[in-house]
Amino acid sequence: MSILTRKFDTLYNTAPFSKINTEEYILAFEEAIQKTKDEIDAIVNNPEPASFVNTLEAMAFSGMTLDRLSNIFFNLHSAETNDELEKIAQEVAPKLSALGNDITLNFDLFKRIQEVYEQQDNLSLTPEQHTLLEKSYKDFVRNGALLQDGDKEELRQIDAELAVIKLKFGENVLAETNAYQLLIEEESDLSGLPEGVIEAAKALAESQEKEGWLFTLDYPSYIPFMTYADNRALRQELALAAGRKAFQNNEYNNESNVLKIAQLRFRRAQLLGYATHAHFVLEERMAQSPDKVKEFLQDLLEKAKPAAEREFQELTDFAKKTDGITQLQKWDGAYYAEKLKQERFNLDDEKLKPYFQLEKVLEGAYETARLLYGLHFKEITTIDKYHEEVQTFEVTNDDGELVSIFYTDFFPRKGKRNGAWMTSFKPQYQYQGIQERPHVSIVCNFTRPTPSKPSLLTFQEVTTLFHEFGHALHGMLADTTYPSLSGTSVYWDFVELPSQIMENWCYEKEALALFAKHYETGENIPMELVEKIKESASFQEGMATVRQISFGLLDMGWHGGDPNLIKSLKAFETEQFASTQLYPDVADNAMSPSFSHIFNGGYSSGYYSYKWAEVLDADAFDYFKENGIFNKEIATKFKDNILSKGGTEHPMTLYLRFRGQAPQVEPLLKRAGLLK
């Protein structure tokens, strides 16, 4: 038996990364899949009449070994992958898809669930049990339980194909990101770049035994270059390279993968009786329908577009006055926005970064969690890690009880995908009287320390860390019975509330005072800089809002209609962006081939949820501000009604219980400076 399918003989039952041999995964997945099948068979063949306990509860705790194994494997596939893991992922994905179909298309299993579902009015179920029953029944129906045999077989084929193509999509994006490098050999071409960025580029070049300064498409390298490099031609080169990711005539081109994913999702939805993939997805979202999402996005666009157009004209005028540029291009936006921001607020990231040392910001996040929720973070070195740069923490409450194990992983590596995310190696749940606590991780890509400087964050990176930490708190503070309803297992347009609300503390002087200290002198960030951060928070928010809306509209374009009518990916994108376009189009660039959120992540038909959740988080934080941002009573209400409850009840029920009223859009519009 594989080590991966046994209870781990480790502290807190944590993953034994150093003892895992890559070649073990295939055997371990085979064992775990078979174990899951045996557990399902035992439920189906139970001679007793179907009951909540012997059917729904038994199902809720089936497949736990496989879930744990999958969490470990696919988290490594994102954060520490290699050719072997990618090959295994391609082999394992269709097997997992087939198992999922074996379960949801098992008519005998569905009949038992249906029996319990039809007698629910006579059962004394808790709200969580009722949600589990409702969700289980719907999951089976939404995944083909009522289909004819021929359609069930087609559904299986679609799901197996989707599993493989989505993985291939992500691997192509990573390969394209890793394939491009900009090597600068003339020091004059570094003009405008901050010292720390130059130093990091030099270190990267040296690590590859190259002369000069090396820049890549990894965000900690790409973003500062686009923001500060004076050399417009090099900004253009880097921007065009980013825009061509997986949209080039090579083996990593994702155009056919994008079209195939969209077509398979559409066919799948139609098989199940839905008009489109968006109709299928949104049935299980707060937004409920594509029409409501489009109405929401269009309403926001109407409010934001006039401001965005004013801001774009202002930026164009500034670039013309500064450098004689008559037509602003995509590779000019971040550069001139930063210059204009400095002129208007005398505020730039290089002035702020010395106050945002990564370790101090992390301590600030921990102290914020202590003041709000009574959590304590203590680094421990007795827990196995998958990479030497990962840090591990023991999280306890005021009574010293274990709340969670917490992993942090902050720097770019070759085998790590771009971006930032929260994930879990083990969920929270209660089983046979034992409270199992979660193992939570946040993964980011921040600038590495250099020989002369620690890792110093831009303010945007500070908010990113707090954002992912908010997701982590949602996982850590979970207090449910069933793992499938625990932590972040909520409606997708609700999952961003705990993360986005945490960003608000980054703008408040009481919170900044906890961690914004100069890395050399230890001095607190000057109050005038705090005021400027607050003043600049809505700088170009119209453009930022329109940009997010454009991504949401592109997502709905792919998934809210028939993708078989799409003949040209590029032409289709151009059409979707028509109402939100500010910059001139670039003919050989496209977003969809590297739009991992919707083609490889979980955001298909759900990208709008970032803006949807902003309405919730602005309204929720308004409640804190009315009563004090560290008000223990409000924090406890947020913890008890939102963070701990996971998906045990409908999100709006939980929100109303916390807030006492439905969310209002005005706090968001006010915060964004979009209220007239």
mmCIF file of N, CA, C and O in Angstrom, residues 460-491:
data_model
loop_
_atom_site.group_PDB
_atom_site.id
_atom_site.type_symbol
_atom_site.label_atom_id
_atom_site.label_comp_id
_atom_site.label_asym_id
_atom_site.label_seq_id
_atom_site.Cartn_x
_atom_site.Cartn_y
_atom_site.Cartn_z
ATOM 1 N N GLN A 460 0.298 47.176 -4.086
ATOM 2 C CA GLN A 460 -0.612 46.213 -4.698
ATOM 3 C C GLN A 460 -0.316 44.798 -4.207
ATOM 4 O O GLN A 460 -1.227 44.002 -3.983
ATOM 5 N N GLU A 461 0.968 44.482 -4.015
ATOM 6 C CA GLU A 461 1.326 43.160 -3.493
ATOM 7 C C GLU A 461 0.894 43.012 -2.037
ATOM 8 O O GLU A 461 0.544 41.913 -1.596
ATOM 9 N N VAL A 462 0.916 44.113 -1.291
ATOM 10 C CA VAL A 462 0.415 44.082 0.098
ATOM 11 C C VAL A 462 -1.061 43.681 0.086
ATOM 12 O O VAL A 462 -1.491 42.801 0.850
ATOM 13 N N THR A 463 -1.845 44.322 -0.794
ATOM 14 C CA THR A 463 -3.278 43.994 -0.847
ATOM 15 C C THR A 463 -3.486 42.561 -1.357
ATOM 16 O O THR A 463 -4.414 41.878 -0.923
ATOM 17 N N THR A 464 -2.604 42.107 -2.256
ATOM 18 C CA THR A 464 -2.687 40.714 -2.735
ATOM 19 C C THR A 464 -2.475 39.738 -1.576
ATOM 20 O O THR A 464 -3.206 38.754 -1.441
ATOM 21 N N LEU A 465 -1.467 40.015 -0.741
ATOM 22 C CA LEU A 465 -1.200 39.128 0.392
ATOM 23 C C LEU A 465 -2.404 39.101 1.338
ATOM 24 O O LEU A 465 -2.845 38.028 1.775
ATOM 25 N N PHE A 466 -2.959 40.277 1.642
ATOM 26 C CA PHE A 466 -4.129 40.326 2.528
ATOM 27 C C PHE A 466 -5.325 39.620 1.885
ATOM 28 O O PHE A 466 -6.120 38.964 2.573
ATOM 29 N N HIS A 467 -5.451 39.747 0.556
ATOM 30 C CA HIS A 467 -6.545 39.081 -0.164
ATOM 31 C C HIS A 467 -6.467 37.565 0.011
ATOM 32 O O HIS A 467 -7.448 36.921 0.416
ATOM 33 N N GLU A 468 -5.303 37.004 -0.284
ATOM 34 C CA GLU A 468 -5.152 35.546 -0.158
ATOM 35 C C GLU A 468 -5.256 35.106 1.298
ATOM 36 O O GLU A 468 -5.760 34.020 1.594
ATOM 37 N N PHE A 469 -4.792 35.957 2.202
ATOM 38 C CA PHE A 469 -4.909 35.655 3.625
ATOM 39 C C PHE A 469 -6.385 35.615 4.046
ATOM 40 O O PHE A 469 -6.775 34.809 4.905
ATOM 41 N N GLY A 470 -7.204 36.460 3.420
ATOM 42 C CA GLY A 470 -8.650 36.426 3.686
ATOM 43 C C GLY A 470 -9.257 35.091 3.285
ATOM 44 O O GLY A 470 -10.081 34.516 4.006
ATOM 45 N N HIS A 471 -8.849 34.594 2.097
ATOM 46 C CA HIS A 471 -9.288 33.244 1.694
ATOM 47 C C HIS A 471 -8.819 32.220 2.729
ATOM 48 O O HIS A 471 -9.551 31.294 3.094
ATOM 49 N N ALA A 472 -7.559 32.376 3.184
ATOM 50 C CA ALA A 472 -6.996 31.425 4.152
ATOM 51 C C ALA A 472 -7.807 31.418 5.442
ATOM 52 O O ALA A 472 -8.075 30.347 6.007
ATOM 53 N N LEU A 473 -8.216 32.598 5.908
ATOM 54 C CA LEU A 473 -9.032 32.683 7.132
ATOM 55 C C LEU A 473 -10.363 31.956 6.946
ATOM 56 O O LEU A 473 -10.878 31.325 7.870
ATOM 57 N N HIS A 474 -10.919 32.056 5.736
ATOM 58 C CA HIS A 474 -12.168 31.350 5.432
ATOM 59 C C HIS A 474 -11.970 29.843 5.601
ATOM 60 O O HIS A 474 -12.844 29.130 6.097
ATOM 61 N N GLY A 475 -10.788 29.358 5.167
ATOM 62 C CA GLY A 475 -10.478 27.941 5.338
ATOM 63 C C GLY A 475 -10.153 27.577 6.764
ATOM 64 O O GLY A 475 -10.624 26.565 7.298
ATOM 65 N N MET A 476 -9.352 28.419 7.433
ATOM 66 C CA MET A 476 -8.894 28.122 8.798
ATOM 67 C C MET A 476 -10.026 28.102 9.816
ATOM 68 O O MET A 476 -10.047 27.273 10.723
ATOM 69 N N LEU A 477 -10.950 29.070 9.693
ATOM 70 C CA LEU A 477 -11.984 29.244 10.721
ATOM 71 C C LEU A 477 -13.225 28.394 10.458
ATOM 72 O O LEU A 477 -14.230 28.520 11.149
ATOM 73 N N ALA A 478 -13.155 27.543 9.448
ATOM 74 C CA ALA A 478 -14.286 26.681 9.121
ATOM 75 C C ALA A 478 -14.706 25.859 10.341
ATOM 76 O O ALA A 478 -13.871 25.376 11.099
ATOM 77 N N ASP A 479 -16.014 25.711 10.503
ATOM 78 C CA ASP A 479 -16.535 24.928 11.624
ATOM 79 C C ASP A 479 -17.823 24.241 11.172
ATOM 80 O O ASP A 479 -18.919 24.613 11.557
ATOM 81 N N THR A 480 -17.658 23.245 10.304
ATOM 82 C CA THR A 480 -18.806 22.524 9.770
ATOM 83 C C THR A 480 -18.610 21.021 10.017
ATOM 84 O O THR A 480 -17.548 20.588 10.449
ATOM 85 N N THR A 481 -19.622 20.269 9.711
ATOM 86 C CA THR A 481 -19.531 18.814 9.887
ATOM 87 C C THR A 481 -18.953 18.141 8.644
ATOM 88 O O THR A 481 -18.081 17.286 8.737
ATOM 89 N N TYR A 482 -19.434 18.578 7.478
ATOM 90 C CA TYR A 482 -19.107 17.851 6.248
ATOM 91 C C TYR A 482 -18.039 18.591 5.430
ATOM 92 O O TYR A 482 -18.140 19.796 5.213
ATOM 93 N N PRO A 483 -17.030 17.853 4.941
ATOM 94 C CA PRO A 483 -15.933 18.514 4.214
ATOM 95 C C PRO A 483 -16.383 19.222 2.943
ATOM 96 O O PRO A 483 -15.821 20.248 2.566
ATOM 97 N N SER A 484 -17.418 18.710 2.299
ATOM 98 C CA SER A 484 -17.861 19.314 1.034
ATOM 99 C C SER A 484 -18.561 20.653 1.241
ATOM 100 O O SER A 484 -18.822 21.383 0.280
ATOM 101 N N LEU A 485 -18.873 20.994 2.496
ATOM 102 C CA LEU A 485 -19.524 22.283 2.795
ATOM 103 C C LEU A 485 -18.608 23.183 3.629
ATOM 104 O O LEU A 485 -19.027 24.234 4.103
ATOM 105 N N SER A 486 -17.358 22.793 3.762
ATOM 106 C CA SER A 486 -16.450 23.478 4.688
ATOM 107 C C SER A 486 -15.639 24.575 4.010
ATOM 108 O O SER A 486 -15.316 24.504 2.826
ATOM 109 N N GLY A 487 -15.301 25.601 4.778
ATOM 110 C CA GLY A 487 -14.367 26.632 4.327
ATOM 111 C C GLY A 487 -14.824 27.364 3.086
ATOM 112 O O GLY A 487 -15.898 27.953 3.036
ATOM 113 N N THR A 488 -13.991 27.292 2.024
ATOM 114 C CA THR A 488 -14.276 28.036 0.793
ATOM 115 C C THR A 488 -15.224 27.281 -0.141
ATOM 116 O O THR A 488 -15.418 27.711 -1.281
ATOM 117 N N SER A 489 -15.817 26.203 0.325
ATOM 118 C CA SER A 489 -16.774 25.437 -0.501
ATOM 119 C C SER A 489 -18.140 26.128 -0.492
ATOM 120 O O SER A 489 -19.110 25.633 0.084
ATOM 121 N N VAL A 490 -18.165 27.299 -1.107
ATOM 122 C CA VAL A 490 -19.379 28.123 -1.140
ATOM 123 C C VAL A 490 -19.672 28.495 -2.589
ATOM 124 O O VAL A 490 -18.879 28.234 -3.483
ATOM 125 N N TYR A 491 -20.809 29.147 -2.809
ATOM 126 C CA TYR A 491 -21.108 29.656 -4.151
ATOM 127 C C TYR A 491 -19.940 30.507 -4.628
ATOM 128 O O TYR A 491 -19.387 31.311 -3.883
#
